Amino acid sequence: MLRVCLKGANSAARKCLCGNGVPLHPLQQCRSYTSGGSGSSAGKIVAASVLTVGGGVGGTILYANWDPKFRANVEKSIPYSDQVFGLALGPAAPPPVINKPRKVEPVQISSMSEMWKDSKQPKAKEVEKKAEQPDAEGPPAPAPQETLEEASAQVAQILSAIGEVPSVPAPGTHEAEAVPPPAALKGVPAAAAKCTECEHEPAVKERPEGEVAARLAEQDKAEQDLLTSLSSNLEDALGSTAKVTLQAIGAQEAALQAIAQHTRQLREAMEAEAPPDKKSTQWRVLEDALSERSRSVDEAGAAVLKAKAELDKLRGVIDGAKHLKIAAARPSILAAEENLHSMVVDLDSVVTRVQTAQSEAKIVSQYSELVNEAKAQFQKELNSITPEIQANWKGLTGKLTQDDLNSLIAHAHRRIDQMNRELAEQRVREQIHIDSALEQQKLEDKKALEVAVSTALEHNREQMRLEQEKKVEETREVMEAEMRTQLRRQAAAHTDHLRDVLKVQEQELRSEAEEILNSSLMEKETEYRRLTQDQLDSFTLDMNAAYARLKGMEEAIDSHVIAEEEARKAHQLWLSVEALNYTLKTAALNDPTEPLEGAVQAIKESCAEDEFAQALATALPSESLSRGVYSEASLRARFYAIRQLARRVALIDETRNSLYQYFLSYLQAMLLFEKAQEAPPAKLSAEDLDTFKLLSYAAYSLEHGDLELAAKLVNQLKGESRRVAQDWLKEARLTLETKQVVSLLSAYANAVGLGTTMAP
Amino acid sequence: MAEEQGRKWDRCLADSAVKLATGLGVGIVFSVLFFKRRTWPVVFGLGVGLGMGYSNCQQDFRSPYLLHGHMVKVSKSHTS
């Protein structure tokens, strides 16, 4: 059992080690390993193997669920695994489409376009035509540009990561530049507008002159509009701020007045010794004055705040106007700034005055408080000593007793002593107090000085700046006037130059035109001459052609005559050759043909000029001419007699020719049997030169109509056989020769006939 | 040439017959006249006749192959 477990573990381990690629092969391996297990534990072996198989399949499915590539691999390699996977896991997910970069791209492109646009804007400044207004330089609003730059930095990072540079042209720059200036005053988020513009415009192209002029006019108009709007805005702002400032100043003045009055009244109240009811009225009046003062101070404060707000707004408007940088608006801007400055100065001065008044009032109030306090103290003391005495001690002389008086006097003395002591103390501390007060005063003075200095500095600076701007403006005007005069001079010079150039050009053009006229005239003349010449040439050509054709026709006719003559001759030759052929066929069985002489003569007559035919005709053997030739059939028949004879004398040659040899030879011929006909081989070997073999070969060739081969074979006979066959051989040779010559002649006649019939 | 063999044989046989007969006759004559009628001269005569006939036949058949040689004496003056 341990062994089985080990084996099962081994196979499982092996499966795991081999990877989950192909579960079937390990199974086979396992099977071969487990086949050697003991028989009693077969069930255990089976269980272990089932477990491992199940584990393997489950592991494969799980891994395939996790790794789609592995799943694809398994599906490819194992036939039905895709179905199993489909059952277990569901259909495989399609390969993940690389969408993310694409999704990111459009956003990037838009921001990219912005970035490109921003980066191209400075470049566009250089590339722009001379009349392009600098108003397009400033981006409509500073805030969008900052965010754009940030975005562009981010985009640059992302792009460097991706590694592609979309070739979005800087298309909308010009158009976008045209659009923003009107939108500048509104402060519309131009980023979106620019983006949409970029997407629409494909390319930057040069603008034609008319367009430039139109654009210039447009821009001038826009400028004018801007100027008017700007000036109106400025005036409105100025007016409102002036009003508000005046209000503030008025409020401040009122406050000042109130404070002064209050202070005065307070002082009066302090110093004047009016009767009580008058005092109370005085106090009431004082209270009114105080309330009046506080109210007016508050009012003044609020008015100041409002004025300050208005001033800030005005400053903002002026800054905006300055940013637009329209030259014509400068003086108005300067004036506005001056006004602003003066208002600010006035406001500040009034405020300082109010503050000083307030500080004075504070001093007076403090003083009054102190006095009141002292008075209260004294009263308290008096009350402590003489409780029934009333506040106004001046009217008390009749009611007081002697003790009261004494105590009062004692108290007064004591008080005087105390006072003296205090005074001494005060004198001692005077210096210290004075020093500290001085110090305090110094500090406060310093502070006040600093504040005053700073404000004065600010005012001064502002003044200087204004003066500088005024001076700059003046110089600019002067420069402009100068430039205008220079331009006028240049324009005059230009017109003179143009006039001269025009004159020169006119002359040039005239000469050119004349030249062209002359050349075209000459061309036309040559053309005319050429045409007439062509006509003549064509006419002569036609004539020549006609003449040539006539000649050709004549020649053709002549050649036809000649050809026909030739044809006739060839026909005659052919006829004579046919006659010769016919004579060849007149051979009877054992008789020769008729003598060929007549036919040959006829041939010789018919082809008197033809050398070839003559030669052939003379090449015929004379025997055939005189006696005729034997036919093949007769030769064939004769051959058998010759064969018998040759067989009989096969052993006789020049060395053996006694009668005994003859007897032996006859015996051999009787006893030896060879094939009647045997096909001759292509090459004759030495053993083929036996008489009997040769005779059978010759018989075969004769039977198959090959007289030539038979004659050749018979020619190989030796000795007496040869002598015996000599006659036959001669006859065969004659026949062959004649036949050859005749066939040549007939072929030649045919060829000539063919040649003549195919006349050119 | 084919008939030459035939002709030769004809001549040969005819000649042999004649020679035989002649031999026989001469033999008989000689036997009767000079040799007391013994048979040997007849046989001898026959044999002579046959032989002569055979020789003539053979000579006739050999005639195409016979070479006649001549001794040519070369004089010393030519060879030097």
CSV table of C-alpha atoms in Angstrom, one decimal, chain A residues 232-600:
chain,number,residue,atom,x,y,z
A,232,SER,CA,-16.8,105.1,-22.2
A,233,ASN,CA,-16.0,102.5,-19.6
A,234,LEU,CA,-13.2,104.7,-18.2
A,235,GLU,CA,-15.4,107.7,-18.1
A,236,ASP,CA,-18.1,105.9,-16.4
A,237,ALA,CA,-15.8,104.4,-13.9
A,238,LEU,CA,-14.1,107.7,-13.4
A,239,GLY,CA,-17.3,109.5,-13.0
A,240,SER,CA,-18.6,107.0,-10.5
A,241,THR,CA,-15.4,106.9,-8.6
A,242,ALA,CA,-15.2,110.7,-8.6
A,243,LYS,CA,-18.7,110.9,-7.3
A,244,VAL,CA,-18.0,108.3,-4.6
A,245,THR,CA,-14.7,109.8,-3.7
A,246,LEU,CA,-16.3,113.2,-3.5
A,247,GLN,CA,-18.9,111.7,-1.3
A,248,ALA,CA,-16.3,110.1,0.8
A,249,ILE,CA,-14.4,113.3,1.0
A,250,GLY,CA,-17.5,115.2,1.9
A,251,ALA,CA,-18.3,112.6,4.5
A,252,GLN,CA,-14.9,112.9,5.8
A,253,GLU,CA,-15.1,116.6,5.9
A,254,ALA,CA,-18.4,116.4,7.7
A,255,ALA,CA,-16.8,113.9,10.1
A,256,LEU,CA,-14.0,116.3,10.5
A,257,GLN,CA,-16.4,119.1,11.2
A,258,ALA,CA,-18.3,117.0,13.6
A,259,ILE,CA,-15.2,115.9,15.4
A,260,ALA,CA,-14.0,119.5,15.6
A,261,GLN,CA,-17.2,120.7,16.9
A,262,HIS,CA,-17.5,118.0,19.4
A,263,THR,CA,-14.0,118.7,20.6
A,264,ARG,CA,-14.6,122.3,20.8
A,265,GLN,CA,-17.8,121.7,22.7
A,266,LEU,CA,-16.1,119.3,25.0
A,267,ARG,CA,-13.4,121.8,25.7
A,268,GLU,CA,-15.9,124.4,26.4
A,269,ALA,CA,-17.8,122.1,28.6
A,270,MET,CA,-14.6,121.3,30.4
A,271,GLU,CA,-13.4,124.9,30.8
A,272,ALA,CA,-16.6,126.9,31.0
A,273,GLU,CA,-18.3,127.1,34.4
A,274,ALA,CA,-21.9,127.5,33.4
A,275,PRO,CA,-24.8,127.0,35.8
A,276,PRO,CA,-26.1,123.5,36.2
A,277,ASP,CA,-29.0,123.6,33.9
A,278,LYS,CA,-26.8,125.2,31.3
A,279,LYS,CA,-24.3,122.5,32.1
A,280,SER,CA,-26.8,119.8,31.6
A,281,THR,CA,-27.9,121.3,28.3
A,282,GLN,CA,-24.3,121.6,27.5
A,283,TRP,CA,-23.8,118.0,28.3
A,284,ARG,CA,-26.7,117.1,26.3
A,285,VAL,CA,-25.5,119.2,23.5
A,286,LEU,CA,-22.2,117.5,24.0
A,287,GLU,CA,-23.8,114.1,23.8
A,288,ASP,CA,-25.6,115.0,20.7
A,289,ALA,CA,-22.4,116.3,19.3
A,290,LEU,CA,-20.7,113.0,20.3
A,291,SER,CA,-23.4,111.0,18.7
A,292,GLU,CA,-23.2,113.2,15.7
A,293,ARG,CA,-19.5,112.8,15.6
A,294,SER,CA,-19.6,109.0,15.9
A,295,ARG,CA,-22.3,108.8,13.2
A,296,SER,CA,-20.4,111.1,10.9
A,297,VAL,CA,-17.2,109.2,11.6
A,298,ASP,CA,-19.0,105.9,10.8
A,299,GLU,CA,-20.5,107.4,7.7
A,300,ALA,CA,-17.1,108.8,6.7
A,301,GLY,CA,-15.6,105.4,7.3
A,302,ALA,CA,-18.2,103.7,5.1
A,303,ALA,CA,-17.8,106.3,2.5
A,304,VAL,CA,-14.1,105.8,2.5
A,305,LEU,CA,-14.5,102.1,2.1
A,306,LYS,CA,-16.9,102.6,-0.7
A,307,ALA,CA,-14.6,105.1,-2.3
A,308,LYS,CA,-11.6,102.7,-1.9
A,309,ALA,CA,-13.6,99.9,-3.5
A,310,GLU,CA,-14.5,102.2,-6.3
A,311,LEU,CA,-11.0,103.3,-6.7
A,312,ASP,CA,-9.9,99.6,-6.8
A,313,LYS,CA,-12.5,99.0,-9.4
A,314,LEU,CA,-11.3,101.9,-11.4
A,315,ARG,CA,-7.7,100.7,-11.1
A,316,GLY,CA,-8.8,97.3,-12.3
A,317,VAL,CA,-10.5,98.9,-15.3
A,318,ILE,CA,-7.5,101.0,-16.0
A,319,ASP,CA,-5.3,97.9,-15.8
A,320,GLY,CA,-7.6,96.1,-18.2
A,321,ALA,CA,-7.5,99.0,-20.5
A,322,LYS,CA,-3.7,99.1,-20.2
A,323,HIS,CA,-3.6,95.4,-21.0
A,324,LEU,CA,-5.4,95.9,-24.2
A,325,LYS,CA,-2.7,98.3,-25.2
A,326,ILE,CA,-4.4,100.4,-27.7
A,327,ALA,CA,-2.2,103.2,-28.4
A,328,ALA,CA,-4.9,105.8,-28.9
A,329,ALA,CA,-6.4,105.1,-25.6
A,330,ARG,CA,-3.2,106.0,-23.8
A,331,PRO,CA,-3.9,109.6,-23.1
A,332,SER,CA,-7.3,108.9,-21.7
A,333,ILE,CA,-5.8,106.1,-19.6
A,334,LEU,CA,-3.2,108.5,-18.4
A,335,ALA,CA,-5.8,111.1,-17.5
A,336,ALA,CA,-7.8,108.4,-15.7
A,337,GLU,CA,-4.8,107.4,-13.8
A,338,GLU,CA,-4.0,110.9,-12.9
A,339,ASN,CA,-7.5,111.4,-11.7
A,340,LEU,CA,-7.3,108.2,-9.8
A,341,HIS,CA,-4.1,109.3,-8.2
A,342,SER,CA,-5.4,112.7,-7.2
A,343,MET,CA,-8.5,111.1,-5.8
A,344,VAL,CA,-6.4,108.7,-3.8
A,345,VAL,CA,-4.3,111.6,-2.6
A,346,ASP,CA,-7.2,113.6,-1.6
A,347,LEU,CA,-8.8,110.7,0.1
A,348,ASP,CA,-5.7,109.9,2.0
A,349,SER,CA,-5.2,113.5,3.1
A,350,VAL,CA,-8.7,113.8,4.2
A,351,VAL,CA,-8.4,110.6,6.1
A,352,THR,CA,-5.2,111.7,7.8
A,353,ARG,CA,-6.9,115.0,8.7
A,354,VAL,CA,-9.8,113.1,10.2
A,355,GLN,CA,-7.4,110.8,12.0
A,356,THR,CA,-5.5,113.8,13.5
A,357,ALA,CA,-8.8,115.4,14.5
A,358,GLN,CA,-9.7,112.1,16.0
A,359,SER,CA,-6.5,111.8,17.9
A,360,GLU,CA,-7.0,115.4,19.1
A,361,ALA,CA,-10.5,114.6,20.1
A,362,LYS,CA,-9.2,111.6,21.9
A,363,ILE,CA,-6.7,113.7,23.8
A,364,VAL,CA,-9.4,116.1,24.7
A,365,SER,CA,-11.8,113.4,25.7
A,366,GLN,CA,-9.0,111.8,27.7
A,367,TYR,CA,-8.4,115.1,29.3
A,368,SER,CA,-12.1,115.5,30.0
A,369,GLU,CA,-12.3,112.0,31.4
A,370,LEU,CA,-9.4,112.7,33.6
A,371,VAL,CA,-11.0,115.9,34.8
A,372,ASN,CA,-14.2,114.1,35.3
A,373,GLU,CA,-12.5,111.4,37.2
A,374,ALA,CA,-10.8,113.8,39.4
A,375,LYS,CA,-13.9,115.6,40.0
A,376,ALA,CA,-15.7,112.4,40.8
A,377,GLN,CA,-12.9,111.4,43.2
A,378,PHE,CA,-13.1,114.7,44.9
A,379,GLN,CA,-16.8,114.5,45.2
A,380,LYS,CA,-16.5,111.0,46.6
A,381,GLU,CA,-14.1,112.3,49.2
A,382,LEU,CA,-16.2,115.1,50.0
A,383,ASN,CA,-19.2,112.8,50.3
A,384,SER,CA,-17.2,110.6,52.5
A,385,ILE,CA,-16.4,113.4,54.8
A,386,THR,CA,-19.5,115.4,54.5
A,387,PRO,CA,-22.2,113.1,53.2
A,388,GLU,CA,-25.0,115.6,53.1
A,389,ILE,CA,-23.2,118.0,51.0
A,390,GLN,CA,-24.4,118.0,47.5
A,391,ALA,CA,-22.5,118.0,44.3
A,392,ASN,CA,-22.4,121.7,43.6
A,393,TRP,CA,-20.3,122.8,46.5
A,394,LYS,CA,-20.2,126.4,45.5
A,395,GLY,CA,-23.7,127.1,46.8
A,396,LEU,CA,-23.0,125.4,50.1
A,397,THR,CA,-21.6,128.2,52.2
A,398,GLY,CA,-24.7,129.0,54.3
A,399,LYS,CA,-25.5,125.4,55.3
A,400,LEU,CA,-22.2,124.2,56.6
A,401,THR,CA,-21.4,124.1,60.4
A,402,GLN,CA,-18.1,125.0,62.0
A,403,ASP,CA,-17.0,121.3,62.4
A,404,ASP,CA,-17.9,120.7,58.9
A,405,LEU,CA,-16.0,123.6,57.9
A,406,ASN,CA,-13.1,122.6,60.1
A,407,SER,CA,-13.2,119.0,58.8
A,408,LEU,CA,-13.5,120.4,55.4
A,409,ILE,CA,-10.6,122.6,55.9
A,410,ALA,CA,-8.6,119.8,57.5
A,411,HIS,CA,-9.6,117.6,54.7
A,412,ALA,CA,-8.7,120.4,52.4
A,413,HIS,CA,-5.4,120.7,54.1
A,414,ARG,CA,-4.8,117.1,54.1
A,415,ARG,CA,-5.8,117.1,50.5
A,416,ILE,CA,-3.4,119.8,49.9
A,417,ASP,CA,-0.7,117.9,51.7
A,418,GLN,CA,-1.5,114.9,49.7
A,419,MET,CA,-1.5,116.9,46.6
A,420,ASN,CA,1.8,118.4,47.5
A,421,ARG,CA,3.2,115.0,48.2
A,422,GLU,CA,1.7,113.8,45.0
A,423,LEU,CA,3.0,116.8,43.3
A,424,ALA,CA,6.5,116.1,44.7
A,425,GLU,CA,6.2,112.5,43.6
A,426,GLN,CA,4.9,113.7,40.4
A,427,ARG,CA,7.8,116.0,39.9
A,428,VAL,CA,10.1,113.2,40.7
A,429,ARG,CA,8.3,110.9,38.4
A,430,GLU,CA,7.9,113.7,36.0
A,431,GLN,CA,11.1,113.1,34.3
A,432,ILE,CA,10.4,109.4,34.0
A,433,HIS,CA,6.9,110.0,32.8
A,434,ILE,CA,8.1,112.6,30.5
A,435,ASP,CA,10.8,110.2,29.1
A,436,SER,CA,8.3,107.4,28.7
A,437,ALA,CA,5.8,109.8,27.2
A,438,LEU,CA,8.5,111.1,25.0
A,439,GLU,CA,9.4,107.6,24.0
A,440,GLN,CA,5.9,106.7,23.4
A,441,GLN,CA,5.5,109.9,21.5
A,442,LYS,CA,8.6,109.1,19.5
A,443,LEU,CA,7.3,105.7,18.7
A,444,GLU,CA,4.0,107.1,17.7
A,445,ASP,CA,5.7,109.8,15.8
A,446,LYS,CA,7.9,107.3,14.1
A,447,LYS,CA,5.0,105.2,13.2
A,448,ALA,CA,3.1,108.2,12.0
A,449,LEU,CA,6.2,109.3,10.2
A,450,GLU,CA,6.6,106.0,8.6
A,451,VAL,CA,3.0,105.9,7.5
A,452,ALA,CA,3.2,109.4,6.3
A,453,VAL,CA,6.5,108.8,4.6
A,454,SER,CA,5.2,105.7,2.9
A,455,THR,CA,2.1,107.3,1.8
A,456,ALA,CA,4.0,110.3,0.6
A,457,LEU,CA,6.4,108.0,-1.1
A,458,GLU,CA,3.6,106.2,-2.8
A,459,HIS,CA,2.1,109.4,-3.9
A,460,ASN,CA,5.4,110.5,-5.2
A,461,ARG,CA,6.0,107.3,-7.0
A,462,GLU,CA,2.7,107.5,-8.5
A,463,GLN,CA,3.3,111.0,-9.5
A,464,MET,CA,6.6,110.1,-11.0
A,465,ARG,CA,5.1,107.3,-12.9
A,466,LEU,CA,2.4,109.4,-14.2
A,467,GLU,CA,4.8,112.0,-15.2
A,468,GLN,CA,7.0,109.4,-16.9
A,469,GLU,CA,4.0,108.0,-18.7
A,470,LYS,CA,3.0,111.5,-19.8
A,471,LYS,CA,6.5,112.1,-21.1
A,472,VAL,CA,6.5,108.8,-22.8
A,473,GLU,CA,3.3,109.6,-24.4
A,474,GLU,CA,4.5,112.9,-25.6
A,475,THR,CA,7.7,111.4,-27.0
A,476,ARG,CA,5.6,108.8,-28.7
A,477,GLU,CA,3.5,111.3,-30.3
A,478,VAL,CA,6.5,113.2,-31.5
A,479,MET,CA,7.9,110.0,-32.9
A,480,GLU,CA,4.7,109.1,-34.5
A,481,ALA,CA,4.6,112.5,-36.2
A,482,GLU,CA,8.2,112.1,-37.3
A,483,MET,CA,7.5,108.6,-38.6
A,484,ARG,CA,4.5,109.9,-40.5
A,485,THR,CA,6.6,112.5,-42.2
A,486,GLN,CA,9.3,110.0,-43.0
A,487,LEU,CA,6.7,107.6,-44.3
A,488,ARG,CA,5.2,110.3,-46.4
A,489,ARG,CA,8.6,111.0,-47.8
A,490,GLN,CA,9.2,107.4,-48.5
A,491,ALA,CA,5.8,107.1,-50.1
A,492,ALA,CA,6.7,110.0,-52.4
A,493,ALA,CA,10.0,108.3,-53.2
A,494,HIS,CA,8.2,105.1,-53.8
A,495,THR,CA,5.8,106.7,-56.3
A,496,ASP,CA,8.7,108.2,-58.2
A,497,HIS,CA,10.5,104.9,-58.3
A,498,LEU,CA,7.3,103.2,-59.4
A,499,ARG,CA,6.9,105.7,-62.2
A,500,ASP,CA,10.4,105.0,-63.4
A,501,VAL,CA,10.1,101.3,-63.1
A,502,LEU,CA,6.8,101.5,-65.0
A,503,LYS,CA,8.4,103.4,-67.8
A,504,VAL,CA,11.2,100.9,-68.1
A,505,GLN,CA,8.8,98.0,-67.9
A,506,GLU,CA,6.7,99.6,-70.6
A,507,GLN,CA,9.6,99.7,-72.9
A,508,GLU,CA,10.6,96.2,-72.1
A,509,LEU,CA,7.2,94.9,-72.7
A,510,ARG,CA,6.9,96.7,-76.0
A,511,SER,CA,10.2,95.3,-77.2
A,512,GLU,CA,9.1,91.9,-76.1
A,513,ALA,CA,5.8,92.2,-77.8
A,514,GLU,CA,7.5,93.2,-81.0
A,515,GLU,CA,9.9,90.3,-80.8
A,516,ILE,CA,7.0,87.9,-80.3
A,517,LEU,CA,5.2,89.4,-83.2
A,518,ASN,CA,8.2,89.0,-85.5
A,519,SER,CA,8.9,85.5,-84.3
A,520,SER,CA,5.3,84.4,-84.8
A,521,LEU,CA,5.3,86.0,-88.3
A,522,MET,CA,8.4,84.1,-89.2
A,523,GLU,CA,7.0,80.9,-87.8
A,524,LYS,CA,3.9,81.3,-89.9
A,525,GLU,CA,5.9,81.9,-93.0
A,526,THR,CA,8.1,78.9,-92.5
A,527,GLU,CA,5.0,76.9,-91.7
A,528,TYR,CA,3.5,78.0,-95.1
A,529,ARG,CA,6.6,77.1,-97.0
A,530,ARG,CA,6.8,73.8,-95.3
A,531,LEU,CA,3.2,73.0,-96.1
A,532,THR,CA,3.7,73.8,-99.8
A,533,GLN,CA,6.9,71.8,-99.9
A,534,ASP,CA,5.1,68.9,-98.2
A,535,GLN,CA,2.4,69.1,-100.9
A,536,LEU,CA,5.0,69.0,-103.7
A,537,ASP,CA,6.8,66.2,-102.0
A,538,SER,CA,3.7,64.1,-101.5
A,539,PHE,CA,2.8,64.7,-105.2
A,540,THR,CA,6.2,63.5,-106.4
A,541,LEU,CA,5.9,60.6,-104.0
A,542,ASP,CA,2.6,59.6,-105.4
A,543,MET,CA,4.0,59.8,-108.9
A,544,ASN,CA,7.0,57.8,-108.0
A,545,ALA,CA,4.9,55.3,-106.3
A,546,ALA,CA,2.6,54.9,-109.3
A,547,TYR,CA,5.6,54.6,-111.6
A,548,ALA,CA,7.2,52.1,-109.3
A,549,ARG,CA,4.0,50.1,-109.2
A,550,LEU,CA,3.8,50.1,-112.9
A,551,LYS,CA,7.4,48.9,-113.1
A,552,GLY,CA,6.6,46.3,-110.5
A,553,MET,CA,3.7,45.1,-112.3
A,554,GLU,CA,5.7,44.7,-115.5
A,555,GLU,CA,8.4,42.8,-113.7
A,556,ALA,CA,5.8,40.7,-112.0
A,557,ILE,CA,4.4,39.8,-115.3
A,558,ASP,CA,7.8,39.0,-116.7
A,559,SER,CA,8.7,36.9,-113.7
A,560,HIS,CA,5.4,35.1,-114.1
A,561,VAL,CA,6.3,34.3,-117.6
A,562,ILE,CA,9.7,33.0,-116.4
A,563,ALA,CA,8.1,31.2,-113.6
A,564,GLU,CA,5.6,29.6,-115.9
A,565,GLU,CA,8.4,28.6,-118.3
A,566,GLU,CA,10.2,27.1,-115.3
A,567,ALA,CA,7.0,25.3,-114.3
A,568,ARG,CA,6.6,23.9,-117.7
A,569,LYS,CA,10.1,22.6,-117.7
A,570,ALA,CA,9.7,21.1,-114.3
A,571,HIS,CA,6.5,19.5,-115.4
A,572,GLN,CA,8.3,18.0,-118.4
A,573,LEU,CA,11.1,16.7,-116.2
A,574,TRP,CA,8.6,15.3,-113.9
A,575,LEU,CA,6.8,13.6,-116.7
A,576,SER,CA,10.0,12.1,-118.0
A,577,VAL,CA,11.0,10.9,-114.6
A,578,GLU,CA,7.6,9.3,-114.3
A,579,ALA,CA,8.2,7.6,-117.6
A,580,LEU,CA,11.5,6.3,-116.2
A,581,ASN,CA,9.7,5.0,-113.1
A,582,TYR,CA,7.2,3.3,-115.3
A,583,THR,CA,9.9,1.6,-117.2
A,584,LEU,CA,11.3,0.3,-114.0
A,585,LYS,CA,8.0,-1.3,-113.3
A,586,THR,CA,8.0,-3.2,-116.6
A,587,ALA,CA,10.1,-6.0,-115.2
A,588,ALA,CA,8.6,-9.4,-115.6
A,589,LEU,CA,9.2,-12.0,-113.0
A,590,ASN,CA,12.5,-13.3,-114.2
A,591,ASP,CA,13.4,-11.0,-116.9
A,592,PRO,CA,15.0,-7.7,-116.6
A,593,THR,CA,13.2,-4.5,-117.4
A,594,GLU,CA,13.4,-2.8,-120.6
A,595,PRO,CA,16.5,-0.9,-121.2
A,596,LEU,CA,16.2,2.4,-119.6
A,597,GLU,CA,18.0,4.2,-122.3
A,598,GLY,CA,15.1,5.8,-124.0
A,599,ALA,CA,13.6,7.2,-120.9
A,600,VAL,CA,16.9,8.5,-119.8
